[in-house]
PDB file of C-alpha atoms in Angstrom:
ATOM      1  CA  MET A   1    -190.230  -4.740 -49.189  1.00 36.00           C
ATOM      2  CA  ALA A   2    -190.689  -8.098 -51.943  1.00 37.00           C
ATOM      3  CA  PRO A   3    -194.689  -8.858 -51.381  1.00 38.00           C
ATOM      4  CA  GLY A   4    -193.071 -12.450 -50.189  1.00 38.00           C
ATOM      5  CA  ARG A   5    -191.287 -10.987 -47.617  1.00 39.00           C
ATOM      6  CA  LYS A   6    -193.991  -8.883 -46.185  1.00 40.00           C
ATOM      7  CA  LYS A   7    -196.624 -12.311 -46.091  1.00 41.00           C
ATOM      8  CA  GLN A   8    -194.158 -14.194 -44.661  1.00 40.00           C
ATOM      9  CA  ASN A   9    -192.753 -11.797 -41.720  1.00 44.00           C
ATOM     10  CA  GLN A  10    -196.928 -11.140 -40.557  1.00 46.00           C
ATOM     11  CA  VAL A  11    -197.693 -11.373 -37.826  1.00 46.00           C
ATOM     12  CA  GLN A  12    -200.906 -13.619 -37.561  1.00 46.00           C
ATOM     13  CA  LYS A  13    -204.019 -13.095 -35.820  1.00 45.00           C
ATOM     14  CA  ASP A  14    -203.237 -16.374 -33.620  1.00 49.00           C
ATOM     15  CA  SER A  15    -199.776 -15.212 -32.395  1.00 62.00           C
ATOM     16  CA  TYR A  16    -200.340 -12.441 -30.608  1.00 90.00           C
ATOM     17  CA  SER A  17    -199.559 -13.204 -27.248  1.00 91.00           C
ATOM     18  CA  ASP A  18    -196.007 -13.582 -28.509  1.00 93.00           C
ATOM     19  CA  TRP A  19    -196.404 -10.696 -31.698  1.00 95.00           C
ATOM     20  CA  MET A  20    -192.514  -9.192 -30.622  1.00 93.00           C
ATOM     21  CA  LEU A  21    -191.121 -12.671 -30.756  1.00 91.00           C
ATOM     22  CA  HIS A  22    -192.115 -12.982 -33.936  1.00 91.00           C
ATOM     23  CA  LEU A  23    -190.869  -9.710 -35.664  1.00 91.00           C
ATOM     24  CA  PRO A  24    -188.473  -9.527 -38.378  1.00 89.00           C
ATOM     25  CA  PRO A  25    -184.794  -9.968 -37.007  1.00 86.00           C
ATOM     26  CA  GLU A  26    -184.007  -6.950 -38.125  1.00 87.00           C
ATOM     27  CA  LYS A  27    -186.288  -4.817 -35.848  1.00 89.00           C
ATOM     28  CA  HIS A  28    -185.085  -6.659 -32.599  1.00 86.00           C
ATOM     29  CA  THR A  29    -182.409  -4.013 -32.507  1.00 86.00           C
ATOM     30  CA  ILE A  30    -184.085  -1.059 -33.129  1.00 88.00           C
ATOM     31  CA  ALA A  31    -185.397   1.876 -30.790  1.00 90.00           C
ATOM     32  CA  LEU A  32    -189.222   0.456 -29.199  1.00 93.00           C
ATOM     33  CA  TRP A  33    -189.991   4.045 -29.810  1.00 94.00           C
ATOM     34  CA  HIS A  34    -189.328   3.052 -33.725  1.00 93.00           C
ATOM     35  CA  LEU A  35    -191.365   0.480 -32.842  1.00 95.00           C
ATOM     36  CA  VAL A  36    -195.254   0.284 -33.553  1.00 97.00           C
ATOM     37  CA  ILE A  37    -196.964  -0.926 -30.369  1.00 97.00           C
ATOM     38  CA  PRO A  38    -201.170  -1.877 -29.622  1.00 98.00           C
ATOM     39  CA  GLY A  39    -202.406   0.062 -26.577  1.00 98.00           C
ATOM     40  CA  SER A  40    -205.322   0.210 -23.939  1.00 96.00           C
ATOM     41  CA  HIS A  41    -206.438   3.768 -22.822  1.00 96.00           C
ATOM     42  CA  ASP A  42    -207.582   3.201 -19.569  1.00 94.00           C
ATOM     43  CA  SER A  43    -206.639  -0.550 -19.244  1.00 93.00           C
ATOM     44  CA  MET A  44    -208.247  -1.471 -15.699  1.00 90.00           C
ATOM     45  CA  THR A  45    -211.796   0.132 -16.698  1.00 92.00           C
ATOM     46  CA  TYR A  46    -213.497  -3.114 -17.531  1.00 90.00           C
ATOM     47  CA  ASP A  47    -214.061  -3.341 -13.466  1.00 87.00           C
ATOM     48  CA  LEU A  48    -215.380  -0.144 -12.708  1.00 88.00           C
ATOM     49  CA  ASP A  49    -217.845  -0.675  -9.443  1.00 90.00           C
ATOM     50  CA  ILE A  50    -220.993   0.543  -9.563  1.00 91.00           C
ATOM     51  CA  ASN A  51    -220.452   1.476  -5.513  1.00 90.00           C
ATOM     52  CA  SER A  52    -217.898   3.161  -5.986  1.00 90.00           C
ATOM     53  CA  PRO A  53    -218.077   6.988  -5.058  1.00 89.00           C
ATOM     54  CA  ILE A  54    -217.719   9.181  -8.682  1.00 89.00           C
ATOM     55  CA  ILE A  55    -213.867  10.687  -8.428  1.00 88.00           C
ATOM     56  CA  GLU A  56    -213.992  12.847 -11.336  1.00 84.00           C
ATOM     57  CA  PRO A  57    -215.532  14.523 -13.146  1.00 83.00           C
ATOM     58  CA  ASP A  58    -215.819  17.326  -9.911  1.00 85.00           C
ATOM     59  CA  MET A  59    -219.509  18.595 -11.322  1.00 85.00           C
ATOM     60  CA  LEU A  60    -221.030  15.364 -11.276  1.00 89.00           C
ATOM     61  CA  LYS A  61    -219.112  14.224  -7.758  1.00 88.00           C
ATOM     62  CA  LYS A  62    -222.060  15.391  -5.259  1.00 91.00           C
ATOM     63  CA  TYR A  63    -223.845  13.187  -7.360  1.00 91.00           C
ATOM     64  CA  SER A  64    -222.668  10.373  -5.929  1.00 92.00           C
ATOM     65  CA  ASN A  65    -225.833   8.669  -3.781  1.00 93.00           C
ATOM     66  CA  LEU A  66    -227.927   9.073  -7.046  1.00 93.00           C
ATOM     67  CA  ARG A  67    -227.126   4.724  -8.690  1.00 93.00           C
ATOM     68  CA  CYS A  68    -228.358   6.187 -11.796  1.00 92.00           C
ATOM     69  CA  VAL A  69    -225.941   8.695 -12.099  1.00 91.00           C
ATOM     70  CA  ARG A  70    -222.819   5.764 -11.326  1.00 92.00           C
ATOM     71  CA  SER A  71    -224.595   4.037 -13.349  1.00 94.00           C
ATOM     72  CA  ILE A  72    -224.167   5.924 -16.590  1.00 92.00           C
ATOM     73  CA  MET A  73    -220.704   7.230 -15.266  1.00 92.00           C
ATOM     74  CA  ARG A  74    -219.954   3.679 -15.255  1.00 92.00           C
ATOM     75  CA  ASN A  75    -221.741   3.072 -19.343  1.00 93.00           C
ATOM     76  CA  TRP A  76    -219.557   5.957 -20.115  1.00 93.00           C
ATOM     77  CA  GLY A  77    -216.472   5.876 -18.381  1.00 93.00           C
ATOM     78  CA  ARG A  78    -215.837   1.086 -19.053  1.00 93.00           C
ATOM     79  CA  THR A  79    -213.409   2.197 -21.961  1.00 95.00           C
ATOM     80  CA  GLN A  80    -212.394  -1.461 -22.297  1.00 95.00           C
ATOM     81  CA  GLU A  81    -214.713  -4.986 -21.955  1.00 95.00           C
ATOM     82  CA  ALA A  82    -211.587  -7.337 -21.971  1.00 93.00           C
ATOM     83  CA  ASN A  83    -209.528  -7.724 -18.660  1.00 89.00           C
ATOM     84  CA  ILE A  84    -205.506  -6.954 -18.240  1.00 87.00           C
ATOM     85  CA  LEU A  85    -204.621 -10.569 -19.272  1.00 86.00           C
ATOM     86  CA  GLU A  86    -206.925 -10.989 -22.038  1.00 90.00           C
ATOM     87  CA  GLN A  87    -205.854  -7.500 -23.775  1.00 92.00           C
ATOM     88  CA  LEU A  88    -202.550  -9.290 -23.345  1.00 91.00           C
ATOM     89  CA  ASN A  89    -202.895 -12.111 -25.294  1.00 91.00           C
ATOM     90  CA  ALA A  90    -204.955 -10.224 -27.781  1.00 94.00           C
ATOM     91  CA  GLY A  91    -201.260  -8.239 -28.108  1.00 95.00           C
ATOM     92  CA  ALA A  92    -201.096  -4.751 -26.360  1.00 95.00           C
ATOM     93  CA  ARG A  93    -198.547  -3.876 -25.068  1.00 95.00           C
ATOM     94  CA  TYR A  94    -198.876  -0.585 -23.313  1.00 97.00           C
ATOM     95  CA  PHE A  95    -200.967   0.421 -20.450  1.00 95.00           C
ATOM     96  CA  ASP A  96    -202.804   3.571 -19.100  1.00 96.00           C
ATOM     97  CA  LEU A  97    -203.225   3.275 -15.162  1.00 93.00           C
ATOM     98  CA  ARG A  98    -204.510   5.562 -13.629  1.00 92.00           C
ATOM     99  CA  ILE A  99    -204.352   5.074  -9.726  1.00 93.00           C
ATOM    100  CA  ALA A 100    -206.574   6.934  -6.920  1.00 91.00           C
ATOM    101  CA  ARG A 101    -207.032   6.674  -3.062  1.00 90.00           C
ATOM    102  CA  LYS A 102    -210.122   5.946  -1.489  1.00 86.00           C
ATOM    103  CA  GLU A 103    -211.504   7.510   0.384  1.00 84.00           C
ATOM    104  CA  ASN A 104    -211.638   7.412   4.247  1.00 84.00           C
ATOM    105  CA  ASP A 105    -210.287   3.372   3.429  1.00 86.00           C
ATOM    106  CA  PRO A 106    -209.357   1.927   6.583  1.00 89.00           C
ATOM    107  CA  ASP A 107    -206.501   0.604   4.832  1.00 88.00           C
ATOM    108  CA  PRO A 108    -203.751   3.722   4.213  1.00 84.00           C
ATOM    109  CA  ASN A 109    -201.931   1.989   1.571  1.00 86.00           C
ATOM    110  CA  ARG A 110    -204.082   0.609  -0.619  1.00 86.00           C
ATOM    111  CA  LEU A 111    -204.968   2.249  -3.861  1.00 87.00           C
ATOM    112  CA  TYR A 112    -207.135   1.434  -6.660  1.00 87.00           C
ATOM    113  CA  PHE A 113    -207.714   2.256 -11.142  1.00 86.00           C
ATOM    114  CA  TYR A 114    -210.287   4.274 -11.859  1.00 80.00           C
ATOM    115  CA  HIS A 115    -212.183   6.140 -14.476  1.00 76.00           C
ATOM    116  CA  GLY A 116    -214.143   8.840 -12.952  1.00 72.00           C
ATOM    117  CA  LEU A 117    -215.263   5.571 -10.762  1.00 64.00           C
ATOM    118  CA  LEU A 118    -212.726   3.686  -9.060  1.00 62.00           C
ATOM    119  CA  THR A 119    -212.424  -0.497  -9.974  1.00 72.00           C
ATOM    120  CA  ARG A 120    -212.826  -3.166  -7.615  1.00 64.00           C
ATOM    121  CA  THR A 121    -208.707  -4.104  -8.376  1.00 59.00           C
ATOM    122  CA  ASP A 122    -206.532  -3.003  -6.474  1.00 50.00           C
ATOM    123  CA  VAL A 123    -203.522  -2.637  -8.798  1.00 46.00           C
ATOM    124  CA  GLU A 124    -201.167  -5.120  -7.117  1.00 39.00           C
ATOM    125  CA  VAL A 125    -201.436  -7.222 -10.158  1.00 41.00           C
ATOM    126  CA  THR A 126    -199.090  -9.494 -11.183  1.00 48.00           C
ATOM    127  CA  LEU A 127    -198.949  -9.895 -14.929  1.00 57.00           C
ATOM    128  CA  TRP A 128    -197.772 -12.676 -17.426  1.00 74.00           C
ATOM    129  CA  ALA A 129    -193.969 -10.780 -17.975  1.00 81.00           C
ATOM    130  CA  GLU A 130    -192.407 -13.873 -16.972  1.00 81.00           C
ATOM    131  CA  GLN A 131    -194.088 -16.408 -19.322  1.00 84.00           C
ATOM    132  CA  HIS A 132    -193.641 -13.983 -22.077  1.00 86.00           C
ATOM    133  CA  PRO A 133    -189.925 -12.719 -22.229  1.00 85.00           C
ATOM    134  CA  LYS A 134    -189.813 -11.353 -25.754  1.00 88.00           C
ATOM    135  CA  GLU A 135    -192.894  -9.423 -25.515  1.00 90.00           C
ATOM    136  CA  VAL A 136    -192.345  -5.592 -23.524  1.00 92.00           C
ATOM    137  CA  ILE A 137    -195.100  -4.068 -21.230  1.00 92.00           C
ATOM    138  CA  ILE A 138    -195.331  -0.735 -20.629  1.00 95.00           C
ATOM    139  CA  LEU A 139    -196.951   0.106 -17.766  1.00 94.00           C
ATOM    140  CA  ALA A 140    -198.001   4.055 -17.778  1.00 96.00           C
ATOM    141  CA  LEU A 141    -199.163   4.942 -13.933  1.00 94.00           C
ATOM    142  CA  SER A 142    -200.019   8.708 -13.775  1.00 96.00           C
ATOM    143  CA  HIS A 143    -203.305  10.969 -12.277  1.00 94.00           C
ATOM    144  CA  PHE A 144    -202.468   9.664  -8.762  1.00 94.00           C
ATOM    145  CA  LYS A 145    -206.545  11.053  -7.142  1.00 92.00           C
ATOM    146  CA  GLY A 146    -206.763  11.373  -3.425  1.00 91.00           C
ATOM    147  CA  PHE A 147    -203.037  11.001  -2.824  1.00 92.00           C
ATOM    148  CA  GLY A 148    -203.297  14.046  -0.633  1.00 88.00           C
ATOM    149  CA  SER A 149    -201.008  15.238   2.540  1.00 88.00           C
ATOM    150  CA  ASN A 150    -199.712  11.044   2.171  1.00 89.00           C
ATOM    151  CA  GLU A 151    -198.669  11.459  -1.348  1.00 93.00           C
ATOM    152  CA  VAL A 152    -194.932  11.002  -0.558  1.00 94.00           C
ATOM    153  CA  GLN A 153    -195.977   7.427   1.542  1.00 94.00           C
ATOM    154  CA  LEU A 154    -198.461   6.699  -0.965  1.00 94.00           C
ATOM    155  CA  HIS A 155    -195.644   6.954  -3.854  1.00 96.00           C
ATOM    156  CA  ASN A 156    -192.606   5.233  -1.926  1.00 95.00           C
ATOM    157  CA  HIS A 157    -195.562   2.233  -1.185  1.00 92.00           C
ATOM    158  CA  LEU A 158    -196.117   1.977  -4.825  1.00 92.00           C
ATOM    159  CA  THR A 159    -192.778   2.186  -6.156  1.00 95.00           C
ATOM    160  CA  ALA A 160    -191.301  -0.260  -3.943  1.00 93.00           C
ATOM    161  CA  PHE A 161    -194.020  -2.395  -4.479  1.00 88.00           C
ATOM    162  CA  ILE A 162    -193.432  -1.952  -7.755  1.00 90.00           C
ATOM    163  CA  LYS A 163    -189.964  -2.801  -7.764  1.00 93.00           C
ATOM    164  CA  ASN A 164    -190.671  -5.914  -5.724  1.00 87.00           C
ATOM    165  CA  LEU A 165    -193.832  -7.361  -7.991  1.00 85.00           C
ATOM    166  CA  PHE A 166    -191.250  -7.304 -11.429  1.00 88.00           C
ATOM    167  CA  GLY A 167    -187.758  -7.581  -9.301  1.00 89.00           C
ATOM    168  CA  SER A 168    -184.778  -8.067 -12.887  1.00 88.00           C
ATOM    169  CA  LYS A 169    -187.311  -7.460 -15.114  1.00 88.00           C
ATOM    170  CA  LEU A 170    -187.648  -3.935 -15.269  1.00 92.00           C
ATOM    171  CA  VAL A 171    -186.266  -1.621 -17.978  1.00 93.00           C
ATOM    172  CA  PRO A 172    -183.798   0.541 -16.742  1.00 93.00           C
ATOM    173  CA  LYS A 173    -184.137   4.062 -18.995  1.00 90.00           C
ATOM    174  CA  PRO A 174    -182.736   5.064 -20.959  1.00 81.00           C
ATOM    175  CA  VAL A 175    -182.622   1.900 -22.635  1.00 76.00           C
ATOM    176  CA  SER A 176    -184.477   1.224 -25.599  1.00 67.00           C
ATOM    177  CA  LYS A 177    -183.524  -2.069 -26.884  1.00 67.00           C
ATOM    178  CA  CYS A 178    -184.329  -4.575 -23.662  1.00 67.00           C
ATOM    179  CA  TRP A 179    -184.730  -7.612 -25.120  1.00 69.00           C
ATOM    180  CA  ASP A 180    -181.262  -9.212 -24.839  1.00 67.00           C
ATOM    181  CA  GLU A 181    -180.814  -8.740 -21.080  1.00 71.00           C
ATOM    182  CA  LYS A 182    -183.800 -10.417 -20.121  1.00 78.00           C
ATOM    183  CA  GLN A 183    -186.017  -7.543 -19.073  1.00 87.00           C
ATOM    184  CA  ASN A 184    -189.186  -6.761 -20.352  1.00 89.00           C
ATOM    185  CA  VAL A 185    -191.296  -4.053 -18.427  1.00 91.00           C
ATOM    186  CA  ILE A 186    -191.018  -0.478 -18.642  1.00 94.00           C
ATOM    187  CA  VAL A 187    -192.767   1.381 -16.114  1.00 95.00           C
ATOM    188  CA  SER A 188    -193.349   5.193 -17.388  1.00 97.00           C
ATOM    189  CA  TYR A 189    -194.282   7.034 -13.706  1.00 97.00           C
ATOM    190  CA  ASP A 190    -195.610  10.595 -13.266  1.00 97.00           C
ATOM    191  CA  TYR A 191    -194.413  11.692 -10.804  1.00 96.00           C
ATOM    192  CA  TYR A 192    -191.197  13.961 -10.109  1.00 93.00           C
ATOM    193  CA  GLU A 193    -189.243  12.126  -7.137  1.00 94.00           C
ATOM    194  CA  ALA A 194    -189.985   8.423  -9.095  1.00 95.00           C
ATOM    195  CA  ASN A 195    -188.458   9.646 -11.924  1.00 95.00           C
ATOM    196  CA  LYS A 196    -184.830  10.565 -10.108  1.00 95.00           C
ATOM    197  CA  GLN A 197    -185.291   6.421 -10.245  1.00 96.00           C
ATOM    198  CA  SER A 198    -183.464   4.268 -12.833  1.00 95.00           C
ATOM    199  CA  VAL A 199    -186.490   1.669 -13.519  1.00 96.00           C
ATOM    200  CA  PHE A 200    -188.875   4.400 -13.837  1.00 97.00           C
ATOM    201  CA  TRP A 201    -189.232   5.996 -17.048  1.00 97.00           C
ATOM    202  CA  PHE A 202    -190.216   9.471 -17.452  1.00 96.00           C
ATOM    203  CA  LYS A 203    -194.059  10.579 -18.694  1.00 96.00           C
ATOM    204  CA  ILE A 204    -195.325   8.728 -21.376  1.00 97.00           C
ATOM    205  CA  VAL A 205    -196.495  12.234 -24.093  1.00 96.00           C
ATOM    206  CA  TYR A 206    -200.073  10.490 -24.723  1.00 97.00           C
ATOM    207  CA  PHE A 207    -201.660  13.101 -27.276  1.00 97.00           C
ATOM    208  CA  TYR A 208    -205.273  12.880 -27.145  1.00 94.00           C
ATOM    209  CA  GLY A 209    -208.201  13.305 -30.389  1.00 92.00           C
ATOM    210  CA  ASP A 210    -209.960  15.094 -26.960  1.00 92.00           C
ATOM    211  CA  GLY A 211    -213.778  14.707 -28.633  1.00 94.00           C
ATOM    212  CA  MET A 212    -216.189  12.719 -30.281  1.00 96.00           C
ATOM    213  CA  ASP A 213    -216.068  14.079 -33.998  1.00 96.00           C
ATOM    214  CA  LEU A 214    -214.097  11.469 -35.622  1.00 96.00           C
ATOM    215  CA  THR A 215    -212.737  14.591 -38.596  1.00 96.00           C
ATOM    216  CA  LYS A 216    -211.771  16.702 -35.872  1.00 96.00           C
ATOM    217  CA  VAL A 217    -210.029  13.635 -33.546  1.00 96.00           C
ATOM    218  CA  GLU A 218    -208.790  12.853 -36.679  1.00 96.00           C
ATOM    219  CA  GLU A 219    -207.151  16.414 -37.590  1.00 96.00           C
ATOM    220  CA  ARG A 220    -205.873  17.142 -33.901  1.00 96.00           C
ATOM    221  CA  LEU A 221    -204.271  14.012 -33.648  1.00 96.00           C
ATOM    222  CA  THR A 222    -202.768  14.656 -37.065  1.00 95.00           C
ATOM    223  CA  ARG A 223    -201.048  17.522 -36.147  1.00 94.00           C
ATOM    224  CA  ASN A 224    -199.943  16.750 -32.464  1.00 93.00           C
ATOM    225  CA  LEU A 225    -198.238  13.707 -34.895  1.00 94.00           C
ATOM    226  CA  ARG A 226    -196.080  16.201 -36.594  1.00 90.00           C
ATOM    227  CA  ALA A 227    -195.003  17.522 -33.512  1.00 87.00           C
ATOM    228  CA  ALA A 228    -194.250  14.360 -31.339  1.00 89.00           C
ATOM    229  CA  SER A 229    -190.457  13.531 -30.684  1.00 86.00           C
ATOM    230  CA  ARG A 230    -188.658  10.467 -32.211  1.00 88.00           C
ATOM    231  CA  GLU A 231    -186.758  10.112 -29.529  1.00 91.00           C
ATOM    232  CA  TYR A 232    -188.891   8.805 -26.863  1.00 94.00           C
ATOM    233  CA  PHE A 233    -192.108   6.829 -26.483  1.00 96.00           C
ATOM    234  CA  TYR A 234    -195.116   8.959 -27.254  1.00 97.00           C
ATOM    235  CA  VAL A 235    -198.944   7.765 -27.960  1.00 98.00           C
ATOM    236  CA  CYS A 236    -201.781   8.275 -30.465  1.00 97.00           C
ATOM    237  CA  GLY A 237    -204.534   8.076 -28.977  1.00 97.00           C
ATOM    238  CA  LEU A 238    -208.008   6.260 -31.128  1.00 95.00           C
ATOM    239  CA  ASN A 239    -210.435   6.981 -27.875  1.00 93.00           C
ATOM    240  CA  LEU A 240    -213.256   8.589 -27.821  1.00 94.00           C
ATOM    241  CA  THR A 241    -213.354  12.129 -25.454  1.00 94.00           C
ATOM    242  CA  LEU A 242    -217.207  13.503 -24.011  1.00 92.00           C
ATOM    243  CA  PRO A 243    -217.551  17.232 -23.550  1.00 91.00           C
ATOM    244  CA  GLU A 244    -217.381  18.302 -19.887  1.00 86.00           C
ATOM    245  CA  ASN A 245    -220.977  20.132 -20.246  1.00 87.00           C
ATOM    246  CA  ALA A 246    -224.215  19.571 -21.316  1.00 87.00           C
ATOM    247  CA  GLY A 247    -223.301  19.087 -25.157  1.00 90.00           C
ATOM    248  CA  ALA A 248    -222.460  15.316 -23.180  1.00 89.00           C
ATOM    249  CA  LEU A 249    -226.527  14.695 -23.545  1.00 90.00           C
ATOM    250  CA  LYS A 250    -226.400  14.049 -27.146  1.00 93.00           C
ATOM    251  CA  TYR A 251    -224.381  11.094 -26.774  1.00 94.00           C
ATOM    252  CA  VAL A 252    -225.118   9.589 -23.947  1.00 92.00           C
ATOM    253  CA  PHE A 253    -228.633   9.688 -25.334  1.00 91.00           C
ATOM    254  CA  ARG A 254    -227.346   8.823 -28.745  1.00 93.00           C
ATOM    255  CA  TRP A 255    -225.021   5.597 -27.690  1.00 93.00           C
ATOM    256  CA  ARG A 256    -226.443   4.863 -24.029  1.00 89.00           C
ATOM    257  CA  SER A 257    -222.704   3.972 -23.777  1.00 95.00           C
ATOM    258  CA  LEU A 258    -219.337   4.341 -24.788  1.00 95.00           C
ATOM    259  CA  ALA A 259    -218.789   0.836 -26.346  1.00 96.00           C
ATOM    260  CA  SER A 260    -221.709   1.742 -28.504  1.00 96.00           C
ATOM    261  CA  ALA A 261    -219.923   4.752 -30.027  1.00 96.00           C
ATOM    262  CA  VAL A 262    -216.495   3.099 -30.007  1.00 96.00           C
ATOM    263  CA  ARG A 263    -217.829   0.120 -31.940  1.00 96.00           C
ATOM    264  CA  HIS A 264    -219.540   3.320 -34.573  1.00 96.00           C
ATOM    265  CA  SER A 265    -215.552   4.945 -34.559  1.00 96.00           C
ATOM    266  CA  LEU A 266    -212.999   2.550 -34.488  1.00 96.00           C
ATOM    267  CA  PRO A 267    -213.107   0.894 -38.669  1.00 96.00           C
ATOM    268  CA  THR A 268    -213.284   4.949 -39.101  1.00 97.00           C
ATOM    269  CA  LEU A 269    -210.020   5.241 -36.889  1.00 97.00           C
ATOM    270  CA  GLN A 270    -208.630   2.282 -38.281  1.00 96.00           C
ATOM    271  CA  ARG A 271    -208.296   3.482 -41.905  1.00 96.00           C
ATOM    272  CA  TRP A 272    -206.384   7.206 -40.686  1.00 97.00           C
ATOM    273  CA  ILE A 273    -204.123   4.633 -38.850  1.00 97.00           C
ATOM    274  CA  GLN A 274    -203.768   3.295 -41.959  1.00 95.00           C
ATOM    275  CA  THR A 275    -203.377   6.484 -43.838  1.00 95.00           C
ATOM    276  CA  GLN A 276    -201.467   8.059 -41.067  1.00 94.00           C
ATOM    277  CA  ALA A 277    -198.457   5.658 -41.182  1.00 93.00           C
ATOM    278  CA  ALA A 278    -197.615   6.367 -44.893  1.00 90.00           C
ATOM    279  CA  LYS A 279    -197.319   9.721 -43.937  1.00 89.00           C
ATOM    280  CA  SER A 280    -194.902  10.364 -41.002  1.00 88.00           C
ATOM    281  CA  PRO A 281    -194.090   7.879 -37.695  1.00 91.00           C
ATOM    282  CA  LEU A 282    -195.983   6.475 -35.129  1.00 96.00           C
ATOM    283  CA  ASN A 283    -195.394   4.425 -32.242  1.00 97.00           C
ATOM    284  CA  ILE A 284    -197.352   3.357 -29.718  1.00 98.00           C
ATOM    285  CA  VAL A 285    -200.936   3.446 -31.001  1.00 98.00           C
ATOM    286  CA  ALA A 286    -204.115   3.254 -28.231  1.00 98.00           C
ATOM    287  CA  SER A 287    -207.051   2.658 -28.250  1.00 97.00           C
ATOM    288  CA  ASP A 288    -211.371   1.942 -26.127  1.00 97.00           C
ATOM    289  CA  LEU A 289    -211.836  -1.502 -26.598  1.00 97.00           C
ATOM    290  CA  VAL A 290    -208.572  -2.267 -27.591  1.00 97.00           C
ATOM    291  CA  THR A 291    -209.341  -6.051 -28.552  1.00 96.00           C
ATOM    292  CA  GLU A 292    -212.091  -5.887 -30.766  1.00 93.00           C
ATOM    293  CA  GLY A 293    -212.386  -6.805 -34.419  1.00 91.00           C
ATOM    294  CA  ASN A 294    -208.491  -6.886 -36.285  1.00 94.00           C
ATOM    295  CA  LEU A 295    -207.544  -3.706 -34.093  1.00 96.00           C
ATOM    296  CA  VAL A 296    -204.356  -5.006 -32.713  1.00 96.00           C
ATOM    297  CA  THR A 297    -204.268  -6.513 -36.546  1.00 95.00           C
ATOM    298  CA  THR A 298    -204.334  -3.635 -38.090  1.00 96.00           C
ATOM    299  CA  ILE A 299    -201.545  -1.888 -35.552  1.00 97.00           C
ATOM    300  CA  VAL A 300    -199.508  -4.972 -35.519  1.00 96.00           C
ATOM    301  CA  ASN A 301    -198.807  -5.265 -39.410  1.00 94.00           C
ATOM    302  CA  LEU A 302    -198.086  -1.694 -39.570  1.00 95.00           C
ATOM    303  CA  ASN A 303    -194.328  -2.673 -38.543  1.00 93.00           C
ATOM    304  CA  GLU A 304    -193.587  -4.355 -41.687  1.00 85.00           C
ATOM    305  CA  THR A 305    -194.117  -0.952 -43.568  1.00 70.00           C
ATOM    306  CA  SER A 306    -192.869   1.939 -41.036  1.00 61.00           C
ATOM    307  CA  GLU A 307    -189.233   2.561 -41.090  1.00 57.00           C
TER     308      GLU A 307
END
């Protein structure tokens, strides 16, 4: 690719609310899983509720009545500081949405996002798809904690709500190129009955580094990406994960919050993702603190060199 062309086509930072619109024309004719797309891990955790009971891990549920424990949980469960509109405007297009029902909620159909704790925002959130018709949003719904014996009813309620909310904006599977149809919302729904409906896509595989040691995170992601299918969406997760044992304490005491640890690690992970992109294809690259620094810039501009 000629240097002049790369400079002309690179998406500028102040236009990331519409970065897909400004991709080179040839990128609008390829499958979406052949683009490199920024995403956010545990997208709604900017709104974790300190007064929520502990949802996970199971070993900490018995400490739900201790505010100090809930405070630590919030500090280490809060993977995003920007709200959903700020993430969208910053350029994120994939959203990791983990759904839960609050125990003993008087509203049997009210659902929440969660990550350790519940959020204060329920799932009935309208995104800005109508105002940005060329920007494809990928919503990955999963986990569905606390559905219990009401599982079928709650899934029916949630899927009906999604179809009513987005209507004709929903992209049916297996369409991979959707801009010309004025459809720009893809919903991946990790529940087999929902997948029988054309507008609910199958689960998107999310590759985790699964640790706090950056060298091991990079090694694990490299191995996993080698096995990734190139015929469907997949996620390379740059997020950090605490050990689920007493080993977590050394990180809790050292960094005080996940955000501090992530800010320290992101420059290293960004350099790794640039190196990795030169070795093998990438699709969705999701991160904690997705709006931080020039992370989105790095990810979006990988489309200039990807095949």
